[in-house]
Short mmCIF file of N, CA and C in Angstrom, two decimals:
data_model
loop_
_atom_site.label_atom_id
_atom_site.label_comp_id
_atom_site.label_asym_id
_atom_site.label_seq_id
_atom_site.Cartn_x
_atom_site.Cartn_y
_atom_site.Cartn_z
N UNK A 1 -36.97 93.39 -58.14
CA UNK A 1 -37.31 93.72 -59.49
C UNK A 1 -37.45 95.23 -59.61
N UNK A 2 -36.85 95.88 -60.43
CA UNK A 2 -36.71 97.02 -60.97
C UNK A 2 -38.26 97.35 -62.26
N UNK A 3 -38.81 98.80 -62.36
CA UNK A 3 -39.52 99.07 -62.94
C UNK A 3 -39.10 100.81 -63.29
N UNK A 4 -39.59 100.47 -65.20
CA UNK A 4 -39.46 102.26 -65.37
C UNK A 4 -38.04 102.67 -65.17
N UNK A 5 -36.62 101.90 -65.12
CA UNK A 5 -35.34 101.82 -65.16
C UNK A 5 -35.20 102.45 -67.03
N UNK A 6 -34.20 103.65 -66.91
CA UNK A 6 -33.81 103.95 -68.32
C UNK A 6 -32.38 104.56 -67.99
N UNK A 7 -31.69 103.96 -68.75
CA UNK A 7 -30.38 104.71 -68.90
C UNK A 7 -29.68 104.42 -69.90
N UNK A 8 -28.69 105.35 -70.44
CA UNK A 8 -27.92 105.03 -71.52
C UNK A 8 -26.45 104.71 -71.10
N UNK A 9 -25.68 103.76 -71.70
CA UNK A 9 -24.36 104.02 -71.34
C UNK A 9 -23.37 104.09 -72.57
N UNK A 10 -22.69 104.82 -72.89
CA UNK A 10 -21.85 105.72 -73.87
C UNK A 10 -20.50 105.06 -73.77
N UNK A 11 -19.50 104.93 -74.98
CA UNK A 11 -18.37 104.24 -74.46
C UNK A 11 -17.32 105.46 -74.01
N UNK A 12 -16.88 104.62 -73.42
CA UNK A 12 -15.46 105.74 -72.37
C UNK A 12 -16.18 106.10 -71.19
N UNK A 13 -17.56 105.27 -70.98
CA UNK A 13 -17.85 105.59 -69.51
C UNK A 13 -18.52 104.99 -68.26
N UNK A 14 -18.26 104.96 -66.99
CA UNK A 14 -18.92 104.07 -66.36
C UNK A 14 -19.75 104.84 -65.14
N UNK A 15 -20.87 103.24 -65.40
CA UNK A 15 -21.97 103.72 -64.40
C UNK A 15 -21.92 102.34 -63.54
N UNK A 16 -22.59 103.25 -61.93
CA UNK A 16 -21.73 102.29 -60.75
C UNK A 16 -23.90 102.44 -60.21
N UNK A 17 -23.99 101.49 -60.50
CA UNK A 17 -25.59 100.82 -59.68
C UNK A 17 -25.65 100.99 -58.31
N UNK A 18 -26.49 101.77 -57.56
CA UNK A 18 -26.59 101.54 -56.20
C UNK A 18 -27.85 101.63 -56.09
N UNK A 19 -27.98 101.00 -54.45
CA UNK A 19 -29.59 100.84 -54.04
C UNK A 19 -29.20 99.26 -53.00
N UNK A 20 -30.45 99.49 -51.83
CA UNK A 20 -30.20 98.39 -51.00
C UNK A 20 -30.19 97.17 -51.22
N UNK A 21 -29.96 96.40 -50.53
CA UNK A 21 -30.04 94.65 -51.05
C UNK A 21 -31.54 94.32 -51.41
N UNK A 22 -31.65 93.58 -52.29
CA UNK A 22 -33.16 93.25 -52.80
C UNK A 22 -33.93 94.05 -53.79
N UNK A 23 -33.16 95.48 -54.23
CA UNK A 23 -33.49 96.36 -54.95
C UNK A 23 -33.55 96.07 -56.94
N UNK A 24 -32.94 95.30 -56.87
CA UNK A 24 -33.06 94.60 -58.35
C UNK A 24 -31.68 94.50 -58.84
N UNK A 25 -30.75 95.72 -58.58
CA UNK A 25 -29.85 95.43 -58.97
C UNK A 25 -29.38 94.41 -60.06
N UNK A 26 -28.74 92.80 -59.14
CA UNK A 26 -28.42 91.68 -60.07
C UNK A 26 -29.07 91.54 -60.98
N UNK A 27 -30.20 91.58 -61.03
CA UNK A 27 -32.02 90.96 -61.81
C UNK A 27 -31.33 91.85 -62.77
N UNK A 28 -31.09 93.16 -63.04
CA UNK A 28 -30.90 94.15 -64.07
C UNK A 28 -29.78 93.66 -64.86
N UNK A 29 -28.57 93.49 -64.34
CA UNK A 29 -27.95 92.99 -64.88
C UNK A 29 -27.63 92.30 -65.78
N UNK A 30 -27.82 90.97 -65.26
CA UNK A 30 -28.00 89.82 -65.35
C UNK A 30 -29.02 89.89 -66.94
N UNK A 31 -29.77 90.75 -67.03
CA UNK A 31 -31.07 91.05 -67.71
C UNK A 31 -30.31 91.62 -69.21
N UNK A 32 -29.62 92.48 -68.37
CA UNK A 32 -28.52 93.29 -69.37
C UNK A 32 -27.66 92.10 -70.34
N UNK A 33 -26.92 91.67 -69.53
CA UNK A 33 -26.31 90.76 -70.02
C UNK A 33 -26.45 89.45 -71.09
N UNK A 34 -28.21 89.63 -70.62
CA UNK A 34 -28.55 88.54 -71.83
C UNK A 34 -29.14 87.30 -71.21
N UNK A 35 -28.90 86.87 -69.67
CA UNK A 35 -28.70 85.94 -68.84
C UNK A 35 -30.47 85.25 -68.47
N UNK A 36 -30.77 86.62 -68.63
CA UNK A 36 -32.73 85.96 -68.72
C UNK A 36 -33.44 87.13 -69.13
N UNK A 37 -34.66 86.75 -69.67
CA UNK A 37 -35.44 87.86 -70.57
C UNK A 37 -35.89 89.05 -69.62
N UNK A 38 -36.17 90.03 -70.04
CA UNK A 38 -36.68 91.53 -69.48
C UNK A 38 -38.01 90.60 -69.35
N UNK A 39 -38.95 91.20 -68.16
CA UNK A 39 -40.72 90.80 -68.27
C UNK A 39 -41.02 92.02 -68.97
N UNK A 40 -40.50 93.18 -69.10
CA UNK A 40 -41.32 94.42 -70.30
C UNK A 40 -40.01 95.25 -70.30
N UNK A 41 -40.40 95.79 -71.87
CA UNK A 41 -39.22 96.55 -72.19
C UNK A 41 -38.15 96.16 -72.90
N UNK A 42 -37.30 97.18 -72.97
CA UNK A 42 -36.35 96.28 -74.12
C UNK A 42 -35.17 96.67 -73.61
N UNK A 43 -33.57 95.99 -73.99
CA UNK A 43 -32.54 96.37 -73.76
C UNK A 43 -32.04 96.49 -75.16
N UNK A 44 -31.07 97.95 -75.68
CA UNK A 44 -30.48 98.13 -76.78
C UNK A 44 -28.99 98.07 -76.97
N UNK A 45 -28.88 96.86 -77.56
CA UNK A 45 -27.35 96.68 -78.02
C UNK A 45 -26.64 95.74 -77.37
N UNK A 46 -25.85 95.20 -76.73
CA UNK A 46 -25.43 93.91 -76.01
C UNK A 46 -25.19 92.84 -76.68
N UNK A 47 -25.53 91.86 -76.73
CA UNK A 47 -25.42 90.45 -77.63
C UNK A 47 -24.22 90.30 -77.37
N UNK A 48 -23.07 90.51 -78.19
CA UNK A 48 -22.07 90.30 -78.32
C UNK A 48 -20.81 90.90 -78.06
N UNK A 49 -21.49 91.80 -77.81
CA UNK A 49 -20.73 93.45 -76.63
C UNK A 49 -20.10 93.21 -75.50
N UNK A 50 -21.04 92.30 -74.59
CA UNK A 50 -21.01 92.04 -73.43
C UNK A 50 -20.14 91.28 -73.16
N UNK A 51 -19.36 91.30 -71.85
CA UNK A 51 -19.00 90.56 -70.71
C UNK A 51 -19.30 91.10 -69.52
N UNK A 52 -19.87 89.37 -69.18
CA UNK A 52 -20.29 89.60 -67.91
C UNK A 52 -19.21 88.77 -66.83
N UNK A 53 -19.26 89.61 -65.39
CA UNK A 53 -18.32 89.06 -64.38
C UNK A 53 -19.95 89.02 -63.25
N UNK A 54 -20.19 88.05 -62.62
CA UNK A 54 -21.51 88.00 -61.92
C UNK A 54 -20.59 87.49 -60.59
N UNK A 55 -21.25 86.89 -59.37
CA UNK A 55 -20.59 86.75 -58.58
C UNK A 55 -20.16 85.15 -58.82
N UNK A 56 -19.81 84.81 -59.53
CA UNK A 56 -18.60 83.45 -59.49
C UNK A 56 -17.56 84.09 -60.33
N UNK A 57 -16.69 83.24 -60.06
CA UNK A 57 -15.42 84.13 -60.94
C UNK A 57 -15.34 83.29 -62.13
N UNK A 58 -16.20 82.15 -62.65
CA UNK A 58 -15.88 81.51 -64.10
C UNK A 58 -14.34 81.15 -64.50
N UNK A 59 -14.01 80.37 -63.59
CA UNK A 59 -12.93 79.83 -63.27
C UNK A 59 -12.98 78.10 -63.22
N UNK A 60 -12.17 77.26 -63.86
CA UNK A 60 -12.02 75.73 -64.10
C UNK A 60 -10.49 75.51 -62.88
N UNK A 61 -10.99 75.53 -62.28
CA UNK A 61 -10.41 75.03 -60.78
C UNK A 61 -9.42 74.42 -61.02
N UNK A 62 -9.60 73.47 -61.97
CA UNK A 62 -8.34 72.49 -62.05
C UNK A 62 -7.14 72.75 -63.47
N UNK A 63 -7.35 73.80 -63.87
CA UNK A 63 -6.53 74.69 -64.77
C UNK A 63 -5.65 75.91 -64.09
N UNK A 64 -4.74 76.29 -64.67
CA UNK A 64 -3.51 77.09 -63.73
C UNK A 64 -4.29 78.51 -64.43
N UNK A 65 -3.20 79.67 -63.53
CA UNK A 65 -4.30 80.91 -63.70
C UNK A 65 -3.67 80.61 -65.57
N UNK A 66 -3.00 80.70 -65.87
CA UNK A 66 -2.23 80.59 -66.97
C UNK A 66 -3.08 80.62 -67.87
N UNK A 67 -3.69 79.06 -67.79
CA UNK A 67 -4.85 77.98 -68.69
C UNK A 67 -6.14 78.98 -68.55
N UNK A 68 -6.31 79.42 -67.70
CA UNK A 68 -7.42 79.98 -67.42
C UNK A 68 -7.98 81.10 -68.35
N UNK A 69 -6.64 82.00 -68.61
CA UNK A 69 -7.02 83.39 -69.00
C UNK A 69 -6.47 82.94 -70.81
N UNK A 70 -6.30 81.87 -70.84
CA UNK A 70 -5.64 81.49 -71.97
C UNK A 70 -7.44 80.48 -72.64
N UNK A 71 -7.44 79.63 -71.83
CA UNK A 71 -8.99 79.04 -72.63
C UNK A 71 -9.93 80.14 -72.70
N UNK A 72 -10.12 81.35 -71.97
CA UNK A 72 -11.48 82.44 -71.98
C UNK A 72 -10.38 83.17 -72.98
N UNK A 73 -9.78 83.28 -73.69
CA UNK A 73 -9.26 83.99 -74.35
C UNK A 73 -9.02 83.28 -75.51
N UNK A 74 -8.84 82.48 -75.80
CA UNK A 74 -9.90 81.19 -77.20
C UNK A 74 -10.92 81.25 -77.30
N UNK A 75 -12.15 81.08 -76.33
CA UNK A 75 -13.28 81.57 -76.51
C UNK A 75 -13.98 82.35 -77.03
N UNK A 76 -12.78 83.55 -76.64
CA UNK A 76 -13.32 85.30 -77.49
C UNK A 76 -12.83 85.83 -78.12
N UNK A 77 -12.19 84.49 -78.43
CA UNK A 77 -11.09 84.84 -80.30
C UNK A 77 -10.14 86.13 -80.06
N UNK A 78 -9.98 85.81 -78.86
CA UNK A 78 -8.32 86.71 -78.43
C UNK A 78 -7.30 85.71 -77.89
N UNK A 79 -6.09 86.02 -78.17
CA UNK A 79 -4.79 85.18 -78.17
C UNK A 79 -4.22 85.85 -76.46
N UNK A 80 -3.92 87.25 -76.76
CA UNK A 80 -2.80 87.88 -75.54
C UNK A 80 -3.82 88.11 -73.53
N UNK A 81 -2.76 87.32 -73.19
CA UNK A 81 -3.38 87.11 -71.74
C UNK A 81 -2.36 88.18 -71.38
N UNK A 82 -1.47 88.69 -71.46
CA UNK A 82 -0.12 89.08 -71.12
C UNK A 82 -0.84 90.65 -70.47
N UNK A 83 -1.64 91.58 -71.16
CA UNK A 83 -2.18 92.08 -70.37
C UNK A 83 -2.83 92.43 -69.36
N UNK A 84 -3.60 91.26 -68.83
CA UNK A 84 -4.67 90.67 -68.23
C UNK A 84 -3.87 90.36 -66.63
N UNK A 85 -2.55 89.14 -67.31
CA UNK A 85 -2.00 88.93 -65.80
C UNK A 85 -0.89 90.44 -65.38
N UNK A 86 -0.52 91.38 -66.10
CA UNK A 86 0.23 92.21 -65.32
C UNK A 86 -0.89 93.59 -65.02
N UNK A 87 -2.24 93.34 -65.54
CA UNK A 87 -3.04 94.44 -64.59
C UNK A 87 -3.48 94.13 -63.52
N UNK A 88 -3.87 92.53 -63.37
CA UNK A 88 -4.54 91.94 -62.13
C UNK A 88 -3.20 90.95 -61.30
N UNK A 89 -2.07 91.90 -61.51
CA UNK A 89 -0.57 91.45 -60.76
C UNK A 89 -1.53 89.70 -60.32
N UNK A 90 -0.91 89.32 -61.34
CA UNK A 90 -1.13 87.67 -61.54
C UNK A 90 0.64 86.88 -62.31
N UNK A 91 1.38 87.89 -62.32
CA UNK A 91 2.67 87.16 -62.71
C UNK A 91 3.24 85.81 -61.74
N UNK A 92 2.86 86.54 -60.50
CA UNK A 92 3.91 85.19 -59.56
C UNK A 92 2.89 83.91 -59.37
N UNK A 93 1.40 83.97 -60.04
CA UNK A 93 0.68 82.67 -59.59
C UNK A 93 0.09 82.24 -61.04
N UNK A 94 1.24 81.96 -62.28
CA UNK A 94 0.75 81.85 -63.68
C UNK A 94 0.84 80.11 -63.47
N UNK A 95 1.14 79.77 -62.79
CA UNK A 95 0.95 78.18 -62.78
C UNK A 95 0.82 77.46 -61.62
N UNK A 96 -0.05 78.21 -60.61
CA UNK A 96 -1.10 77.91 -59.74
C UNK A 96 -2.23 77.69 -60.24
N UNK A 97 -2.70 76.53 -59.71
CA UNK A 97 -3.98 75.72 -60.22
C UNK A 97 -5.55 76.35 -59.41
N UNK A 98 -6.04 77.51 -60.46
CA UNK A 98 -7.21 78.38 -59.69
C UNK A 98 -7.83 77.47 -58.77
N UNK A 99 -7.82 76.71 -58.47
CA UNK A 99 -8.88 76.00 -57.62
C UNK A 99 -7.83 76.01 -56.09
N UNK A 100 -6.54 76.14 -55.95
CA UNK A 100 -5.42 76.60 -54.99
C UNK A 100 -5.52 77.77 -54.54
N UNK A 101 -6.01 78.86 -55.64
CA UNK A 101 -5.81 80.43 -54.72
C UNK A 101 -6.80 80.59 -53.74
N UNK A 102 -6.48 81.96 -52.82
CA UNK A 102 -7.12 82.31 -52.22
C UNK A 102 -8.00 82.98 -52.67
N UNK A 103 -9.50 83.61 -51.93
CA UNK A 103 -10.87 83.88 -52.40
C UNK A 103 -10.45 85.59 -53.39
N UNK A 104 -9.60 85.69 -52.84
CA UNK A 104 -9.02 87.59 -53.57
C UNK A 104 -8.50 87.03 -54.75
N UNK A 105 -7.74 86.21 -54.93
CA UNK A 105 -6.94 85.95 -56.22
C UNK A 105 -7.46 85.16 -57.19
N UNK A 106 -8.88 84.52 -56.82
CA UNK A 106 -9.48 84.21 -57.75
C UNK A 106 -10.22 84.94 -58.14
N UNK A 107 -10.64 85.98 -57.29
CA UNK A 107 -11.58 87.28 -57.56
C UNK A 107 -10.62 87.80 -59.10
N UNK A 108 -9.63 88.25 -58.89
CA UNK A 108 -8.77 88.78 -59.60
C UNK A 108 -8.26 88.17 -60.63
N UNK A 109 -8.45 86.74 -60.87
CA UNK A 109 -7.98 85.81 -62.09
C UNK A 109 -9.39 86.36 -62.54
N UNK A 110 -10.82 85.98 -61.97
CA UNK A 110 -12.10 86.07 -62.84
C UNK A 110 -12.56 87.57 -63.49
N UNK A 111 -11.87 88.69 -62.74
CA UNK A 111 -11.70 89.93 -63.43
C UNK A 111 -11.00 90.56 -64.41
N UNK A 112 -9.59 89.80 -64.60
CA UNK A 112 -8.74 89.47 -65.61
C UNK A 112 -9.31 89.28 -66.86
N UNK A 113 -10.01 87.63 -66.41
CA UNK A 113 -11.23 87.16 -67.53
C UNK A 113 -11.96 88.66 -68.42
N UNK A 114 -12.32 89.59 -67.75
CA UNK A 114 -12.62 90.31 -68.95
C UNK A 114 -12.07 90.82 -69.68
N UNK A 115 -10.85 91.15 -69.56
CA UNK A 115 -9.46 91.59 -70.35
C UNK A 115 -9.61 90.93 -71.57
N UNK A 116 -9.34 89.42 -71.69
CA UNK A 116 -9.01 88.75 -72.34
C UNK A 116 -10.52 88.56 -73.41
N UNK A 117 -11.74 89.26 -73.04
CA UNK A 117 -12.61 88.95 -73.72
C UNK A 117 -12.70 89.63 -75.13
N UNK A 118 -12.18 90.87 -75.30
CA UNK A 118 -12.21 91.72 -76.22
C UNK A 118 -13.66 92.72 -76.31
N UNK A 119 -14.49 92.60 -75.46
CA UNK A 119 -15.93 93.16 -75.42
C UNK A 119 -15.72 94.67 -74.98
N UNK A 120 -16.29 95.01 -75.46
CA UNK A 120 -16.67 96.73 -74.71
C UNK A 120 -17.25 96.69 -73.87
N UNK A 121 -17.85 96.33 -73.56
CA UNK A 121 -18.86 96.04 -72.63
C UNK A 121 -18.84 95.69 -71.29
N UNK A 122 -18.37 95.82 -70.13
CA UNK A 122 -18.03 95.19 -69.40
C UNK A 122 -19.23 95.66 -68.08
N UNK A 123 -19.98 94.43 -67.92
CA UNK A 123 -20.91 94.48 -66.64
C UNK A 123 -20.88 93.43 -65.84
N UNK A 124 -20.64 94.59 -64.40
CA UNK A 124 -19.94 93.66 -63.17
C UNK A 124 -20.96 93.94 -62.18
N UNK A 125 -21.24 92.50 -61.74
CA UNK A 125 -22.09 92.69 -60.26
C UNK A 125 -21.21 92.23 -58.96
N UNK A 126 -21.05 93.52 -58.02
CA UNK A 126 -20.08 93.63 -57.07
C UNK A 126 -18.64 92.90 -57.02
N UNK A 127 -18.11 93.20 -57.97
CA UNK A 127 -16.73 93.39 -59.39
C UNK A 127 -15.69 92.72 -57.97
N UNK A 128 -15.56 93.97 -56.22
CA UNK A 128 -14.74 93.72 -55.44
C UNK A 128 -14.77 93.01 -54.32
N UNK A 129 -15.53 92.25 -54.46
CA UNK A 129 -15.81 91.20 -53.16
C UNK A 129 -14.65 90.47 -53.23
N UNK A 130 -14.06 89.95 -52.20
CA UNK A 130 -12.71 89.55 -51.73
C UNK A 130 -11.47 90.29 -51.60
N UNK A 131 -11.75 91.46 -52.54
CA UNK A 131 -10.74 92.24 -52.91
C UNK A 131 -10.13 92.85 -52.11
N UNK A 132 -8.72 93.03 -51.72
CA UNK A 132 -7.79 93.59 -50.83
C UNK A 132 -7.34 95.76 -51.20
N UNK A 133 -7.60 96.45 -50.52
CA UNK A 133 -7.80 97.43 -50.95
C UNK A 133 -6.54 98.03 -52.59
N UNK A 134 -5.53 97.04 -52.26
CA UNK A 134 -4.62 96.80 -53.35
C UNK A 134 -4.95 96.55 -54.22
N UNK A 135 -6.12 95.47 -54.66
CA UNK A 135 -6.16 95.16 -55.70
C UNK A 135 -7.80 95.62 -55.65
N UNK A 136 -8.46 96.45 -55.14
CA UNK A 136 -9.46 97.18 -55.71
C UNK A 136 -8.80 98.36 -56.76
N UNK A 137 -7.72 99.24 -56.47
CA UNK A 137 -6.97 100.03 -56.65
C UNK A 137 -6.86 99.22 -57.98
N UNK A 138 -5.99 97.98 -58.59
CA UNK A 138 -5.88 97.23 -59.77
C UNK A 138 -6.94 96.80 -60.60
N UNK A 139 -8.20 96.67 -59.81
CA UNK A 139 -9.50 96.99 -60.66
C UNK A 139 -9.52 98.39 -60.96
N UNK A 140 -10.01 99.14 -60.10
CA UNK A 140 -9.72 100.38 -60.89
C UNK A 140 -9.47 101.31 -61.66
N UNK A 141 -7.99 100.39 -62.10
CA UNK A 141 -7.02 101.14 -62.99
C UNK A 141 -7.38 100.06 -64.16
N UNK A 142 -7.49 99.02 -63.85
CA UNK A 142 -7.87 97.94 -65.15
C UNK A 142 -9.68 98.71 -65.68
N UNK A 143 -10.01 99.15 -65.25
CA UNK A 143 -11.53 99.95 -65.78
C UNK A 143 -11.51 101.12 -66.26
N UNK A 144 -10.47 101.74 -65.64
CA UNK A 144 -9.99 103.05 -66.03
C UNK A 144 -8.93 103.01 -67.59
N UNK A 145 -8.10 101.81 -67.69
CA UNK A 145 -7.95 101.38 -68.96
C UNK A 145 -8.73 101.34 -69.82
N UNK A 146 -9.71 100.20 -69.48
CA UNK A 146 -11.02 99.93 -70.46
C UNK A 146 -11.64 101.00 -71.03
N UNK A 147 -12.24 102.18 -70.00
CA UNK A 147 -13.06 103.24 -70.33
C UNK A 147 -12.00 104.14 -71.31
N UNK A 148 -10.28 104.51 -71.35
CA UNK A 148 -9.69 105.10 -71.95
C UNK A 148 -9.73 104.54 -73.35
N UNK A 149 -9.78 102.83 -73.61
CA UNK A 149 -9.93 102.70 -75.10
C UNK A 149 -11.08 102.45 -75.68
N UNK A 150 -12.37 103.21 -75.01
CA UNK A 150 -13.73 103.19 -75.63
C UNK A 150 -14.62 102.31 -75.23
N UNK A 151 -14.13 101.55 -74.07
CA UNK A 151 -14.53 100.74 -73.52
C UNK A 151 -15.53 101.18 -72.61
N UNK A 152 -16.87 100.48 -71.88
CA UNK A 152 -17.70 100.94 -70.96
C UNK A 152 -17.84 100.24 -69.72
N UNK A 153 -18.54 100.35 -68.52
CA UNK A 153 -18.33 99.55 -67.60
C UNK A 153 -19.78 100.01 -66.70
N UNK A 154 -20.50 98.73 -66.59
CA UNK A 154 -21.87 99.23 -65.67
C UNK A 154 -21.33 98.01 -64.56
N UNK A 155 -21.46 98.47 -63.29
CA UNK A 155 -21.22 97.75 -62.05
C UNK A 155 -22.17 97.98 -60.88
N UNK A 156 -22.23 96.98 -60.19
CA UNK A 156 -23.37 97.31 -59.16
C UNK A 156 -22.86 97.20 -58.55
N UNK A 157 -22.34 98.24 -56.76
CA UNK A 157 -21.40 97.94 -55.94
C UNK A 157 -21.65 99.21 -54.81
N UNK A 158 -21.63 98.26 -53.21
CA UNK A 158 -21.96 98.82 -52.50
C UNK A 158 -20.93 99.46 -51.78
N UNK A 159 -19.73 99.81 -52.26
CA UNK A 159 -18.58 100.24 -51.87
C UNK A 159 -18.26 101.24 -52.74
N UNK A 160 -16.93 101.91 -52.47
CA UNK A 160 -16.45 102.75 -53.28
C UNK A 160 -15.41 101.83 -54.04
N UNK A 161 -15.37 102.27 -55.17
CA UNK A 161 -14.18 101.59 -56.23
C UNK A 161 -13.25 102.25 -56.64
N UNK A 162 -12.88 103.62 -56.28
CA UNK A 162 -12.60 104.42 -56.08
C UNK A 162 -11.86 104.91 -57.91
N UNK A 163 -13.33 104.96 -58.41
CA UNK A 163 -13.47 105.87 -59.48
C UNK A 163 -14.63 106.37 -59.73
N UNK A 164 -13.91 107.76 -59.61
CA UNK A 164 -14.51 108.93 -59.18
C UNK A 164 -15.14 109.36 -60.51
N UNK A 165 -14.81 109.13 -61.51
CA UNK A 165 -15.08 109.38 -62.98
C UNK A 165 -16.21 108.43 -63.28
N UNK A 166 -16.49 107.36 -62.20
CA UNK A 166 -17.92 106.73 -62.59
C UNK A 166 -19.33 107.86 -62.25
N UNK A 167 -20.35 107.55 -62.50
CA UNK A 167 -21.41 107.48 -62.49
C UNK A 167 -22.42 107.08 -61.58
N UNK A 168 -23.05 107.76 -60.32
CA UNK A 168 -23.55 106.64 -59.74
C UNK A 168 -25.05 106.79 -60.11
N UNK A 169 -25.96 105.53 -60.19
CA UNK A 169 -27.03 105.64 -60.61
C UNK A 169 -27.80 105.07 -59.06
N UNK A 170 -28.49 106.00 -58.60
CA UNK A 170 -29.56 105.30 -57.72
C UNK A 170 -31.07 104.48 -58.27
N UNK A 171 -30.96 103.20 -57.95
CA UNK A 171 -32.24 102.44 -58.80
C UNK A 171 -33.28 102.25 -57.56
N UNK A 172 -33.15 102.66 -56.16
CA UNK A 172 -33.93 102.74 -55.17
C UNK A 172 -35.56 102.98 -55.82
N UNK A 173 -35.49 104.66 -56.35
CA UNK A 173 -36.88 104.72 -57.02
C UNK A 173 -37.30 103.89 -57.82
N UNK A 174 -36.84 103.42 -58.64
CA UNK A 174 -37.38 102.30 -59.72
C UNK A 174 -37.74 100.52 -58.96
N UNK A 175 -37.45 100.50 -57.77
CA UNK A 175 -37.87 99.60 -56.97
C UNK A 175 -39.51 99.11 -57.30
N UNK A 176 -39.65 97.92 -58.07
CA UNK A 176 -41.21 97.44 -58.49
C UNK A 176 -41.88 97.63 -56.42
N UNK A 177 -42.98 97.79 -56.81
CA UNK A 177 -44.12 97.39 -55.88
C UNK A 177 -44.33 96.42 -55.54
N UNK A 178 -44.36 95.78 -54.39
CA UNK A 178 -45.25 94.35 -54.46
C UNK A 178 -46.25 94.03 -54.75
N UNK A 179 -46.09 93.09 -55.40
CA UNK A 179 -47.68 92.61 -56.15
C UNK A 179 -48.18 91.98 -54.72
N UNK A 180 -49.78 91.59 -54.91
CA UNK A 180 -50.18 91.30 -54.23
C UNK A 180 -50.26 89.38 -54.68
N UNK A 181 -50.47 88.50 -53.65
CA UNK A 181 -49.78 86.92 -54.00
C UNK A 181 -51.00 86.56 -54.41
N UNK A 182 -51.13 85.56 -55.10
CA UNK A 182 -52.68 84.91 -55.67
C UNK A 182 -52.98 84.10 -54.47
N UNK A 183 -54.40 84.05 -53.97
CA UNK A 183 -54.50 83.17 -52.79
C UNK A 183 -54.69 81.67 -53.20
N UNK A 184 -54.58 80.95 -52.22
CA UNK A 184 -55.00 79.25 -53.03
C UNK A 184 -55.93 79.61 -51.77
N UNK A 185 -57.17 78.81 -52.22
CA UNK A 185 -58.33 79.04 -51.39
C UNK A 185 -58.10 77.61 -50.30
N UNK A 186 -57.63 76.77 -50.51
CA UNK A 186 -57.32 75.48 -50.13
C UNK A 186 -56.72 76.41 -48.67
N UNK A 187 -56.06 77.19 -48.71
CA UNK A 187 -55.21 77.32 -47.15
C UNK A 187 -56.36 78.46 -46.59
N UNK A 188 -57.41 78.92 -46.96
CA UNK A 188 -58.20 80.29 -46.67
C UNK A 188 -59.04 79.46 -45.30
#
C-alpha cells in the first residue's frame, strides 16, 4: 500500500512506476483504474478514459485472435482491429484460437486489446511479461503511437521498455508503514 502518492499525467505522455515487489505498485493501479476504491484520497479523471491491461491478458480462449480484438472492439464502440493486429504483428495468427497461442502471443493479442479500446488512457501493470525482446520493441512503438495521438500511458515495470521518453516515477518513498495488527487476546 502506497501513501501521500501525487502525480499528474498529461496526454502525449508516459509514466513508468518503479519500486520493489510489495511496494503498492498494482494496489495503485488497479485503484487508478477504477478496479477498487482508494482508502483516502481521490483519483481525478478516469471513468471512462481508462484501459486497463493488468496481468491476465482478457482473452476468451476459445475465440480466434480475430474474434478477440473484434468482440473488445464492440465493447468500446470501435469497429477497426486492423491496426491493433499489424502493431502487435498478429497477421499470421488471425484465426488461431487464443487459448492455442503461446504465453508471448497472448501477451500481445491482450495488448492489442488496448488499441481497439479507443481510451486515452492506457494503464499497464508489467505490460512485458512473456514478451520476446521483439515484441517489447512492438509495445514500444504501439505506446509511442498512443502517446503521439494524445494518448497517455502509466505502467508499472521492472524492466526497461525501452522508452526513453517515459517517465520514471519512484513510489519506494510513498511505501505505507506497517500498521501495527490488532491482537485477539484469545492467542495472548
Amino acid at each position: 500500500m502506497l501513501e501521500g502518492v501525487s502525480f499528474q499525467l498529461n496526454p502525449g505522455r508516459a509514466l513508468v512506476l518503479r519500486g520493489p515487489n510489495g511496494a503498492g505498485k498494482t494496489t495503485l493501479l488497479r485503484t487508478i483504474a477504477g478496479l477498487q476504491p482508494p482508502e483516502a484520497g481521490q483519483i481525478e479523471g478516469g471513468d471512462e478514459t481508462i484501459a486497463y491491461a493488468g496481468h491476465a491478458d482478457g482473452l476468451k480462449a476459445m475465440l480466434s485472435v480475430e474474434e478477440n480484438l473484434s468482440f473488445w472492439a464492440s465493447v468500446f464502440g470501435t469497429s477497426d482491429i486492423e491496426p491493433a493486429v499489424q502493431a502487435f504483428d498478429l497477421t499470421g495468427l488471425r484465426d488461431r484460437m487464443a487459448g492455442t497461442l503461446s504465453a508471448g502471443q497472448k501477451r500481445r493479442l491482450g495488448l492489442a486489446r488496448l488499441m481497439v479500446t479507443g481510451r486515452p488512457i492506457w494503464v499497464l501493470d508489467e505490460p512485458t511479461v512473456s514478451l520476446d525482446a521483439a515484441s517489447v520493441a512492438l509495445f514500444a512503438q504501439a505506446v509511442r503511437g498512443h502517446l503521439g495521438q494524445g494518448g497517455s500511458a502509466l505502467m508499472a515495470t521492472h524492466i526497461d521498455l525501452g522508452l526513453q521518453e517515459a517517465e520514471v516515477f519512484d513510489v519506494t518513498p510513498f511505501k505505507a508503514k506497517p500498521r501495527a495488527a490488532a491482537s485477539d487476546e484469545a492467542f495472548l
